[in-house]
């Protein structure tokens, strides 16, 4: 069973998923930088590209979204098996200047805009509603054939005519009433969007998906979860109210955690996050893996390291590769590595051993909710696989290019540094009688706090009943901050003026 730990701060929400005490999934969402995936927009087609069979759509965000022809063709046409998307020109589907309703399916990554589709889907607790496609699907993770048939029979009875429904893994064992209630909620969402899309001019957002904390409760907090702990009283109550609607039986597993303690430090998560940013990951046996990202793909290399084995070299190699396969699956999931992945296992001449390692990798990847595909081992002994790329990997969220080494290394993002500082200010507020605090930071962090995040700083002062003075110091490393003094307000002012 897993555990979910949620750190709700003023600047960021952070979610950690633990399995047997190990961090396996990590999500961050800033208050002023919401994710786009799942959102629905009324957009305007800006440029049709026949050569690429795609179009750019203005949805009102920084970069125009990208729409492929297969995502633009109406579902009723796609149902005709005699027609392929290759046979249809993008020009026959949409025109420049046309208003179009689209849903984001992939976040903007690097220099690319978001990817969108006209085939809208609405995920619920147990079901996914596809209002424009007549289809029934059952999650592959529900393996019992009798249960699959039972669920399919229920869906056939409750499914609205002409619409599609996918049964999610969490529906395993659920009753008809639960499924009906979930469908009723999803139909209300769809009906609201049908009304909204007729109002106003493009570009405009007409539906925003749930925030990170509510998505976590909907998509990750299941009967397989031992406990969900959160350090925010308001969200704690909201989660209980939300569970009243979707899974009342799980309410007893939600725990409110003392907000005066850094919840991620308490459970050792901060240290595990730092390890997730490391290029080298040590294995328990003494071997290690190295993870490198290139523009086109991710390369993972396995080394024997300190492990010398007990008997022969072949046995040593197979043991290291098997251990590495489990760790690689964990790291891919934790770091949210997407796209093409090349794994350079230590050479194994025995085909049986190769297959054993692949089977272990497949079994470990089965826990990943993102789709993966193992393509096999090449003649050079490299294993090729792909993983669906939905959002930026964890390193690009937590880190940015380092200005001290002209981009060859990385430092923490201002968001991460400010969140770390917020945790320290919370500790001072709870455990001391200080009225004010003087903080020394790098000038770039000073600029962000005093200019871009002035309202945030005021909110911190209000929530923590603490006057915060920020002072820039160009001698400081950008990752660091220093609490110069804390105490009475008059004393802090005296220090500043001296």
XYZ file of C-alpha atoms in Angstrom:
498
model
C 0.000 0.000 0.000
C 1.165 3.525 -0.671
C 1.099 6.738 1.356
C 0.393 10.256 0.096
C 2.020 13.252 1.775
C 0.793 16.739 0.799
C 2.609 19.967 1.637
C 0.271 22.895 1.034
C 2.147 26.204 1.135
C 1.230 29.748 0.179
C 3.445 29.602 -2.903
C 3.289 25.931 -3.922
C 1.428 22.699 -3.392
C 3.614 19.598 -3.332
C 2.507 15.966 -3.400
C 4.712 12.975 -2.613
C 3.634 9.370 -3.188
C 5.532 6.788 -1.120
C 5.632 3.028 -1.628
C 7.226 1.051 1.206
C 8.743 4.322 2.422
C 10.360 5.152 -0.938
C 9.420 8.247 -2.962
C 8.001 7.038 -6.301
C 5.984 10.027 -7.550
C 6.396 13.749 -6.932
C 4.207 16.619 -8.152
C 4.458 20.395 -7.773
C 1.998 23.121 -8.683
C 2.645 26.825 -8.081
C -0.274 29.053 -7.180
C 0.457 31.394 -10.104
C 1.506 28.695 -12.586
C -1.293 26.192 -12.975
C -0.958 23.183 -15.246
C -2.826 23.127 -18.558
C -3.467 19.410 -19.160
C -7.188 18.664 -18.916
C -8.241 22.286 -19.424
C -10.700 23.056 -22.233
C -10.483 26.240 -24.296
C -12.387 27.994 -27.015
C -9.472 28.724 -29.336
C -8.888 30.325 -32.704
C -6.957 28.641 -35.510
C -3.981 30.871 -36.312
C -2.101 28.905 -38.928
C -2.895 25.719 -40.863
C 0.192 23.748 -41.946
C -0.709 21.265 -44.727
C 2.887 20.016 -44.976
C 2.821 18.948 -41.326
C -0.872 17.933 -41.313
C -1.332 20.155 -38.258
C -2.361 23.624 -37.124
C -1.465 26.206 -34.493
C -4.332 27.283 -32.248
C -4.411 30.402 -30.055
C -5.875 29.347 -26.706
C -4.865 32.475 -24.811
C -1.575 31.278 -23.290
C 2.006 32.295 -24.073
C 2.593 29.868 -26.965
C 0.045 28.736 -29.535
C -1.104 25.143 -29.083
C -0.384 22.394 -31.610
C -3.243 20.384 -33.160
C -2.538 17.277 -35.288
C -4.978 16.286 -38.026
C -5.984 13.032 -36.258
C -6.941 15.100 -33.194
C -8.996 17.489 -35.324
C -11.028 14.961 -37.330
C -14.537 14.441 -35.848
C -14.901 11.121 -34.023
C -17.784 9.920 -36.206
C -15.492 10.084 -39.266
C -12.683 8.259 -37.454
C -15.112 5.414 -36.668
C -15.206 4.555 -40.387
C -12.448 1.926 -40.692
C -12.174 2.598 -44.414
C -10.946 6.132 -43.700
C -7.486 6.890 -42.328
C -6.279 10.227 -40.966
C -3.554 9.990 -43.632
C -6.250 10.241 -46.304
C -7.659 13.514 -44.940
C -6.017 16.918 -45.390
C -5.928 19.247 -42.402
C -7.335 21.930 -44.743
C -10.530 19.878 -45.129
C -11.036 19.792 -41.357
C -10.271 23.314 -40.093
C -9.632 26.776 -41.572
C -7.554 29.784 -40.560
C -9.508 32.054 -38.196
C -11.981 29.336 -37.234
C -13.148 29.131 -33.615
C -12.616 25.647 -32.203
C -13.054 23.931 -28.821
C -9.959 21.990 -27.756
C -8.610 20.201 -24.694
C -4.943 20.195 -23.646
C -3.436 16.696 -23.618
C 0.248 17.609 -23.211
C 1.884 20.465 -21.306
C 4.121 22.999 -23.099
C 7.587 21.418 -22.949
C 10.849 23.285 -23.640
C 10.122 25.553 -26.622
C 7.019 23.677 -27.772
C 3.482 24.823 -27.100
C 0.798 22.636 -25.563
C -0.663 19.799 -27.622
C -4.467 19.847 -27.946
C -7.299 17.707 -29.262
C -10.934 18.250 -30.233
C -11.803 14.818 -28.780
C -12.837 15.905 -25.297
C -12.620 13.552 -22.299
C -13.787 14.049 -18.711
C -12.189 11.899 -15.999
C -14.139 11.048 -12.885
C -13.427 8.775 -9.934
C -14.478 5.571 -11.673
C -15.198 6.569 -15.277
C -13.906 8.680 -18.140
C -16.650 10.239 -20.274
C -16.054 10.726 -24.018
C -19.118 12.679 -25.183
C -18.340 12.526 -28.911
C -17.318 8.868 -29.273
C -19.589 5.800 -29.011
C -17.285 3.381 -27.209
C -16.881 1.231 -24.071
C -13.446 0.453 -22.653
C -12.286 -1.302 -19.469
C -8.936 -0.564 -17.798
C -6.363 -3.225 -18.645
C -5.354 -3.302 -14.981
C -8.687 -4.915 -14.157
C -7.579 -8.415 -15.110
C -10.374 -10.625 -13.759
C -12.492 -11.556 -16.791
C -15.673 -12.021 -14.755
C -15.289 -8.533 -13.221
C -14.610 -7.005 -16.639
C -17.793 -8.550 -18.013
C -19.795 -7.359 -14.973
C -18.574 -3.779 -15.390
C -19.188 -3.821 -19.143
C -22.763 -4.989 -18.595
C -23.412 -2.123 -16.129
C -21.943 0.453 -18.525
C -24.075 -0.851 -21.398
C -27.133 -0.216 -19.216
C -26.230 3.322 -18.058
C -24.247 4.720 -20.999
C -25.977 7.592 -22.824
C -26.604 6.830 -26.487
C -23.809 7.938 -28.796
C -21.329 8.604 -25.991
C -18.254 6.694 -24.888
C -17.126 5.538 -21.442
C -13.844 4.117 -20.193
C -13.936 2.287 -16.863
C -10.974 3.274 -14.660
C -8.998 0.845 -12.466
C -10.577 2.236 -9.284
C -13.984 0.966 -10.496
C -12.888 -2.618 -9.767
C -15.537 -4.001 -7.380
C -17.680 -0.856 -7.409
C -21.473 -1.072 -7.467
C -23.866 0.201 -10.131
C -24.991 3.192 -8.043
C -21.399 4.417 -7.625
C -20.889 4.264 -11.378
C -24.215 6.003 -12.044
C -23.364 8.831 -9.625
C -19.955 9.305 -11.233
C -21.516 9.421 -14.702
C -24.170 11.886 -13.514
C -21.440 14.242 -12.262
C -19.484 13.969 -15.541
C -22.580 14.668 -17.620
C -23.185 17.857 -15.622
C -19.628 18.983 -16.376
C -20.100 18.281 -20.083
C -23.471 20.073 -20.203
C -21.923 23.128 -18.557
C -19.161 23.172 -21.190
C -21.733 22.855 -23.985
C -23.326 26.051 -22.670
C -20.044 27.879 -22.047
C -18.617 27.257 -25.522
C -21.474 29.258 -27.082
C -20.643 32.337 -25.008
C -17.865 34.893 -25.522
C -15.093 35.134 -28.069
C -11.957 33.060 -28.544
C -9.490 32.670 -27.024
C -11.011 31.872 -23.615
C -10.899 29.068 -21.097
C -14.237 27.314 -20.662
C -13.224 24.536 -18.238
C -10.319 24.258 -15.786
C -9.367 20.866 -14.413
C -9.096 20.353 -10.652
C -6.050 21.714 -8.825
C -3.186 19.395 -7.851
C -4.538 18.472 -4.420
C -8.046 17.606 -5.647
C -6.624 15.725 -8.681
C -4.485 13.702 -6.301
C -7.569 12.719 -4.296
C -9.479 11.862 -7.484
C -6.747 9.977 -9.347
C -4.229 8.622 -6.812
C -5.977 8.319 -3.432
C -7.567 4.884 -3.748
C -8.296 1.804 -1.643
C -4.617 0.890 -2.128
C -3.588 3.995 -0.152
C -2.857 3.475 3.536
C -3.047 7.151 4.526
C -3.148 10.655 3.091
C -1.515 13.306 5.282
C -1.878 17.057 4.682
C -0.666 20.100 6.642
C -3.431 22.538 5.640
C -6.664 22.691 7.667
C -8.683 24.275 4.857
C -7.670 21.676 2.276
C -8.121 18.921 4.876
C -11.801 19.875 5.208
C -12.166 20.246 1.412
C -10.741 16.752 0.894
C -13.241 15.270 3.350
C -16.104 17.081 1.571
C -14.799 15.886 -1.818
C -14.588 12.296 -0.561
C -18.211 12.547 0.599
C -19.049 12.781 -3.104
C -16.636 10.224 -4.570
C -15.414 7.740 -1.904
C -16.810 8.245 1.602
C -15.193 5.005 2.800
C -11.734 6.605 2.479
C -12.402 9.579 4.799
C -10.947 7.758 7.795
C -7.585 7.506 6.033
C -7.137 11.289 5.742
C -4.972 12.744 8.510
C -4.299 16.372 9.412
C -0.620 16.989 10.103
C 0.811 19.671 12.438
C 1.521 22.689 10.198
C 4.280 23.841 12.556
C 6.537 21.005 11.374
C 8.021 20.756 7.868
C 6.019 17.724 6.732
C 8.470 16.789 3.959
C 11.454 16.969 6.314
C 9.615 14.921 8.928
C 9.078 12.034 6.503
C 12.520 12.372 4.871
C 11.053 13.465 1.553
C 13.269 16.547 1.060
C 16.345 14.296 1.045
C 14.696 11.887 -1.412
C 13.862 14.810 -3.734
C 17.516 15.861 -3.766
C 18.496 12.292 -4.650
C 15.981 12.418 -7.511
C 17.942 15.332 -8.994
C 21.232 13.455 -8.870
C 22.793 12.192 -12.094
C 24.148 9.087 -10.359
C 21.931 6.691 -8.378
C 23.575 4.039 -6.205
C 22.141 0.533 -5.978
C 22.066 -1.406 -2.701
C 24.573 -3.931 -4.047
C 27.192 -1.216 -4.702
C 26.514 -0.838 -8.405
C 25.029 2.361 -9.807
C 23.098 3.849 -12.716
C 23.792 7.129 -14.501
C 20.928 9.138 -16.054
C 21.706 11.689 -18.784
C 19.263 13.758 -20.832
C 19.952 14.814 -24.407
C 17.810 16.882 -26.763
C 16.393 13.762 -28.438
C 16.248 11.111 -25.710
C 17.320 9.980 -22.239
C 20.256 7.610 -21.764
C 20.581 5.357 -18.707
C 23.864 3.530 -18.140
C 24.468 0.706 -15.641
C 27.812 0.119 -13.911
C 29.036 -2.545 -11.467
C 30.660 0.104 -9.245
C 31.811 -1.349 -5.914
C 30.084 -4.697 -6.453
C 32.538 -7.508 -7.271
C 30.221 -10.474 -6.939
C 30.627 -13.789 -5.166
C 31.085 -16.436 -7.833
C 31.606 -15.718 -11.530
C 31.431 -12.562 -13.644
C 28.265 -13.629 -15.508
C 26.341 -14.022 -12.260
C 27.578 -10.598 -11.084
C 26.424 -8.909 -14.303
C 22.952 -10.495 -14.238
C 22.452 -9.603 -10.551
C 23.409 -5.947 -11.162
C 21.189 -5.698 -14.261
C 18.173 -7.134 -12.417
C 18.602 -4.740 -9.511
C 19.120 -1.866 -11.952
C 15.930 -2.757 -13.871
C 13.796 -2.240 -10.730
C 15.560 1.022 -9.854
C 15.301 2.349 -13.420
C 11.520 1.806 -13.456
C 11.296 3.700 -10.152
C 13.500 6.583 -11.369
C 11.635 6.941 -14.691
C 8.366 7.251 -12.788
C 9.748 9.542 -10.067
C 11.580 11.903 -12.439
C 8.680 11.779 -14.947
C 11.033 10.972 -17.816
C 9.182 10.915 -21.133
C 9.930 10.298 -24.796
C 12.603 7.871 -26.047
C 14.664 6.131 -23.366
C 17.807 4.115 -24.122
C 19.092 1.762 -21.391
C 22.642 0.422 -21.643
C 22.567 -2.701 -19.491
C 25.876 -4.443 -18.822
C 26.399 -6.901 -21.722
C 24.631 -10.244 -21.309
C 25.314 -12.873 -23.960
C 22.697 -15.268 -22.565
C 19.280 -14.626 -24.160
C 17.530 -16.161 -21.156
C 19.169 -13.662 -18.799
C 18.282 -10.796 -21.149
C 14.619 -11.827 -21.079
C 14.639 -12.149 -17.278
C 15.906 -8.566 -16.970
C 13.276 -7.310 -19.442
C 10.529 -9.138 -17.527
C 11.639 -7.525 -14.248
C 11.612 -4.094 -15.921
C 8.111 -4.702 -17.329
C 6.802 -5.850 -13.950
C 8.230 -2.777 -12.214
C 6.833 -0.449 -14.895
C 3.345 -1.948 -14.421
C 2.943 0.358 -11.387
C 3.426 3.416 -13.611
C 0.146 5.131 -14.543
C 1.811 6.680 -17.612
C 1.906 4.465 -20.697
C 5.268 2.806 -21.475
C 6.365 0.572 -24.337
C 9.460 -1.660 -24.290
C 10.693 -2.188 -27.844
C 13.438 -4.728 -27.102
C 17.231 -5.009 -27.150
C 19.143 -3.852 -30.229
C 22.152 -5.585 -31.836
C 24.366 -3.237 -29.831
C 22.826 -4.523 -26.600
C 20.836 -1.340 -25.892
C 17.274 -1.613 -24.627
C 14.899 0.810 -26.319
C 11.673 1.969 -24.723
C 9.275 4.902 -24.839
C 7.168 6.614 -22.201
C 4.351 9.013 -22.929
C 5.483 12.598 -22.383
C 2.712 14.582 -20.651
C 4.550 17.206 -18.590
C 8.025 18.536 -17.833
C 10.298 16.209 -15.909
C 10.916 16.949 -12.227
C 14.424 18.391 -12.784
C 13.146 21.097 -15.138
C 10.514 22.132 -12.556
C 12.908 22.287 -9.595
C 16.019 23.565 -11.370
C 17.049 26.164 -13.928
C 20.293 26.803 -15.817
C 23.114 28.018 -13.596
C 24.296 31.586 -14.372
C 27.637 30.907 -12.675
C 28.799 28.314 -15.199
C 27.120 29.612 -18.387
C 24.433 26.966 -18.420
C 26.609 23.874 -18.009
C 25.172 23.230 -14.517
C 21.947 24.001 -12.731
C 20.655 25.852 -9.674
C 17.318 25.807 -7.880
C 14.505 27.838 -9.426
C 13.384 31.003 -7.574
C 10.071 29.211 -6.828
C 11.926 26.401 -5.048
C 14.171 28.772 -3.061
C 11.192 30.901 -1.997
C 9.281 27.788 -0.946
C 12.277 26.695 1.190
C 12.364 30.158 2.757
C 8.620 29.975 3.439
C 9.150 26.766 5.413
C 11.795 28.505 7.561
C 9.538 31.525 8.167
C 6.726 29.184 9.184
C 9.058 27.505 11.687
C 10.061 30.901 13.153
C 6.402 31.939 13.397
C 5.333 28.769 15.206
C 8.317 28.209 17.493
C 9.430 31.749 18.443
C 7.877 34.994 19.637
C 9.540 37.029 16.889
C 7.628 39.976 15.458
C 9.946 40.534 12.506
C 12.775 38.899 10.617
C 15.575 40.187 8.387
C 16.454 37.833 5.530
C 19.518 38.118 3.317
C 19.160 36.648 -0.199
C 20.733 36.831 -3.637
C 19.671 40.034 -5.540
C 17.693 37.974 -8.074
C 15.579 36.432 -5.298
C 15.204 39.903 -3.751
C 13.901 41.205 -7.079
C 11.397 38.340 -7.453
C 10.095 38.740 -3.892
C 9.816 42.538 -3.887
C 8.559 43.008 -7.451
C 6.969 39.898 -8.954
C 5.731 38.411 -5.688
C 4.855 41.433 -3.588
C 1.334 40.136 -2.944
C 2.734 36.738 -1.987
C 5.107 38.342 0.523
C 2.213 40.293 2.066
C 0.239 37.048 2.352
C 3.182 35.356 4.089
C 3.392 38.227 6.600
C -0.352 38.070 7.237
C -0.480 34.267 7.632
C 2.587 34.046 9.860
C 2.003 37.323 11.785
C 5.601 38.180 10.968
C 7.055 41.296 9.323
C 9.592 40.161 6.719
C 12.429 42.420 5.552
C 14.357 41.304 2.463
C 17.915 42.440 1.800
C 19.863 41.519 -1.329
C 23.534 40.522 -1.188
C 25.397 39.858 -4.458
C 28.024 37.795 -2.598
C 25.448 35.118 -1.777
C 24.905 31.992 -3.849
C 21.501 32.148 -5.535
C 20.393 28.911 -3.799
C 21.054 30.286 -0.306
C 19.296 32.585 2.139
C 20.356 33.766 5.586
C 18.199 34.750 8.568
C 20.282 37.743 9.713
C 18.126 38.596 12.728
C 14.732 37.826 14.218
C 12.999 39.372 17.185
C 11.144 42.574 18.085
C 10.076 44.782 15.172
C 11.849 47.874 16.572
C 15.114 45.970 16.944
C 14.999 44.644 13.360
C 14.328 48.163 12.050
C 17.265 49.438 14.100
C 19.569 46.855 12.519
C 18.392 47.767 9.011
C 18.969 51.464 9.582
C 22.400 51.028 11.180
